[in-house]
């Protein structure tokens, strides 16, 4: 990641987190470096997820980066050999979103024994959902009126939800440091979107 600000502690932390993930670090780092360019990094989150698909184990890593002007998301997936490729391969994609386009930052916290909760204690897990309008989910259901005998067609009712990225991090699966990093990233992103709204 030589192209990024070399003196930044945050940049060094991101580099170390990518290395620690052990998931094709050279490939992941190069993709993130290309997306970040020369901008300084203000916050980041590296999350590796392992899934089981039939008889295969698949890994996936997501890297979220916040700069002064952009939110960058990078996904890297590995694939087994198939009819299109005789050897295993990995796919890396990055997306850069202007901070002003972020429409929602939702952080859900799961806390054990809430009656004993102490402010500042680490949640058991967090789910971070970020929306910027690229993907929306629409949930529809038949509309009804209050009359149980009514047979008229009232059309449909529903809701539209921005759901571009959803990331679940747990203390048991990812470790307490990753949960802390997710909380810090969510706070930084929320503050950045608030600042962008005041400009």
Coordinates of C-alpha atoms in Angstrom, one line a residue:
X1 CA 0.0 0.0 0.0
X2 CA 2.9 2.3 -0.8
X3 CA 0.6 4.7 -2.7
X4 CA -1.2 5.7 0.5
X5 CA 0.0 8.1 3.1
X6 CA 3.0 6.2 4.6
X7 CA 3.1 8.2 7.9
X8 CA -0.5 7.7 8.8
X9 CA -1.1 5.5 11.8
X10 CA -4.5 4.7 10.5
X11 CA -3.1 3.5 7.2
X12 CA -0.6 1.3 9.0
X13 CA -3.4 -0.1 11.1
X14 CA -5.4 -0.9 7.9
X15 CA -2.4 -2.6 6.3
X16 CA -1.9 -4.7 9.5
X17 CA -5.5 -5.7 9.6
X18 CA -5.5 -6.8 6.0
X19 CA -2.3 -8.9 6.7
X20 CA -3.9 -10.3 9.9
X21 CA -6.9 -11.5 7.9
X22 CA -4.6 -13.8 6.0
X23 CA -6.9 -13.6 3.1
X24 CA -4.9 -12.9 -0.1
X25 CA -3.4 -9.8 1.6
X26 CA -1.4 -8.7 -1.4
X27 CA -4.5 -8.8 -3.7
X28 CA -6.8 -7.1 -1.2
X29 CA -4.3 -4.4 -0.3
X30 CA -3.7 -3.6 -4.0
X31 CA -7.4 -3.2 -4.7
X32 CA -7.9 -1.0 -1.6
X33 CA -4.8 1.1 -2.5
X34 CA -6.0 1.7 -6.0
X35 CA -9.4 2.9 -4.7
X36 CA -8.1 5.1 -2.0
X37 CA -5.5 6.8 -4.2
X38 CA -3.6 9.5 -2.4
X39 CA -6.3 10.4 0.2
X40 CA -5.7 10.0 3.9
X41 CA -7.7 7.3 5.7
X42 CA -9.7 8.5 8.6
X43 CA -11.3 5.1 9.6
X44 CA -11.5 1.5 8.4
X45 CA -12.9 -1.9 9.1
X46 CA -11.7 -5.3 7.8
X47 CA -14.1 -8.2 8.1
X48 CA -13.5 -11.8 7.0
X49 CA -16.3 -14.2 6.7
X50 CA -16.2 -17.9 6.1
X51 CA -19.3 -19.7 4.7
X52 CA -20.1 -23.3 4.0
X53 CA -21.6 -24.0 0.6
X54 CA -22.6 -27.7 0.2
X55 CA -19.2 -29.5 0.5
X56 CA -17.1 -26.3 0.0
X57 CA -15.7 -23.8 2.4
X58 CA -15.7 -20.3 1.0
X59 CA -14.1 -17.2 2.3
X60 CA -15.0 -13.6 1.7
X61 CA -13.3 -10.4 3.0
X62 CA -14.9 -6.9 3.1
X63 CA -12.8 -3.8 3.6
X64 CA -14.5 -0.5 4.5
X65 CA -12.5 2.7 4.3
X66 CA -13.5 6.2 5.1
X67 CA -11.6 9.2 3.7
X68 CA -12.5 12.9 4.0
X69 CA -14.6 12.8 0.9
X70 CA -15.4 9.1 0.2
X71 CA -16.7 5.8 1.6
X72 CA -14.9 2.9 -0.1
X73 CA -16.1 -0.7 0.1
X74 CA -14.0 -3.6 -1.3
X75 CA -15.2 -7.2 -1.5
X76 CA -12.9 -10.1 -2.3
X77 CA -14.3 -13.6 -2.9
X78 CA -12.6 -16.9 -3.7
X79 CA -14.1 -19.4 -6.1
X80 CA -13.3 -23.1 -6.7
X81 CA -12.3 -24.3 -10.2
X82 CA -15.3 -24.6 -12.5
X83 CA -16.3 -24.8 -16.1
X84 CA -15.1 -21.3 -16.8
X85 CA -11.7 -21.7 -15.0
X86 CA -9.6 -24.8 -14.6
X87 CA -7.9 -23.3 -11.5
X88 CA -9.3 -21.7 -8.3
X89 CA -9.6 -17.9 -8.6
X90 CA -10.6 -14.8 -6.6
X91 CA -12.7 -11.8 -7.6
X92 CA -12.1 -8.4 -6.1
X93 CA -14.4 -5.4 -6.5
X94 CA -14.3 -1.9 -5.1
X95 CA -16.8 0.9 -5.0
X96 CA -16.2 4.5 -4.1
X97 CA -19.2 6.5 -2.8
X98 CA -19.1 10.3 -2.1
X99 CA -19.9 10.9 1.5
X100 CA -22.8 13.1 0.6
X101 CA -24.6 10.2 -1.1
X102 CA -24.7 8.1 2.0
X103 CA -28.4 8.1 3.0
X104 CA -28.4 5.9 6.1
X105 CA -26.1 4.4 8.6
X106 CA -27.8 1.9 10.8
X107 CA -26.0 0.2 13.7
X108 CA -27.8 -2.5 15.6
X109 CA -26.3 -3.7 18.9
X110 CA -27.0 -7.0 20.6
X111 CA -26.3 -6.9 24.3
X112 CA -26.4 -9.8 26.7
X113 CA -28.1 -9.3 30.1
X114 CA -29.3 -5.8 29.3
X115 CA -30.4 -5.3 33.0
X116 CA -26.7 -5.5 33.9
X117 CA -25.5 -3.3 31.1
X118 CA -22.7 -0.8 31.9
X119 CA -22.2 2.1 29.6
X120 CA -19.2 1.5 27.4
X121 CA -19.4 -2.3 27.6
X122 CA -18.9 -4.1 24.4
X123 CA -22.0 -5.5 22.6
X124 CA -22.1 -9.2 21.9
X125 CA -22.5 -8.4 18.2
X126 CA -23.2 -5.5 15.9
X127 CA -24.9 -5.3 12.5
X128 CA -23.8 -2.3 10.4
X129 CA -26.1 -1.4 7.5
X130 CA -25.2 1.4 5.1
X131 CA -27.3 2.7 2.3
X132 CA -26.4 5.0 -0.5
X133 CA -29.1 4.3 -3.1
X134 CA -27.5 1.7 -5.2
X135 CA -29.7 -1.2 -3.9
X136 CA -33.2 -0.8 -2.5
X137 CA -35.4 -3.6 -1.2
X138 CA -39.1 -3.2 -1.6
X139 CA -41.4 -5.3 0.6
X140 CA -45.1 -5.4 -0.6
X141 CA -48.2 -6.9 0.8
X142 CA -51.9 -6.6 -0.1
X143 CA -53.5 -3.5 1.5
X144 CA -56.6 -4.0 3.6
X145 CA -59.2 -1.9 5.3
X146 CA -60.6 -2.2 8.8
X147 CA -63.8 -4.0 7.6
X148 CA -63.3 -7.8 7.9
X149 CA -66.1 -8.4 5.4
X150 CA -64.7 -6.1 2.7
X151 CA -63.8 -7.9 -0.5
X152 CA -62.6 -4.8 -2.4
X153 CA -59.2 -4.6 -3.9
X154 CA -57.2 -2.0 -1.9
X155 CA -54.0 -2.4 -3.9
X156 CA -50.7 -2.9 -2.2
X157 CA -48.8 -1.3 0.6
X158 CA -45.2 -1.7 1.5
X159 CA -41.9 -0.1 2.3
X160 CA -38.7 0.6 0.5
X161 CA -35.4 0.1 2.4
X162 CA -31.9 1.2 1.4
X163 CA -29.8 -1.9 1.8
X164 CA -26.6 -1.5 -0.1
X165 CA -24.3 -3.1 2.5
X166 CA -25.0 -5.1 5.7
X167 CA -22.2 -6.5 7.8
X168 CA -22.5 -8.6 11.0
X169 CA -19.6 -8.7 13.4
X170 CA -19.7 -10.8 16.6
X171 CA -17.4 -11.0 19.6
X172 CA -17.6 -14.8 19.5
X173 CA -16.9 -15.2 15.8
X174 CA -14.7 -12.2 15.0
X175 CA -13.2 -11.2 18.4
X176 CA -13.7 -8.1 20.6
X177 CA -11.2 -6.0 18.6
X178 CA -13.2 -6.3 15.4
X179 CA -16.4 -5.4 17.3
X180 CA -14.6 -2.3 18.6
X181 CA -13.4 -1.4 15.1
X182 CA -17.0 -1.8 13.7
X183 CA -18.3 0.5 16.4
X184 CA -15.6 3.1 15.7
X185 CA -16.1 2.9 12.0
X186 CA -19.9 3.3 12.3
X187 CA -19.4 6.4 14.5
X188 CA -16.9 7.9 12.1
X189 CA -19.1 7.3 9.1
X190 CA -22.2 8.8 10.9
X191 CA -20.2 11.9 11.9
X192 CA -18.9 12.2 8.3
X193 CA -22.4 12.1 6.8
X194 CA -23.6 14.6 9.4
X195 CA -20.7 17.0 8.4
X196 CA -21.5 16.5 4.7
X197 CA -25.1 17.4 5.3
X198 CA -24.1 20.7 6.9
X199 CA -21.9 21.8 3.9

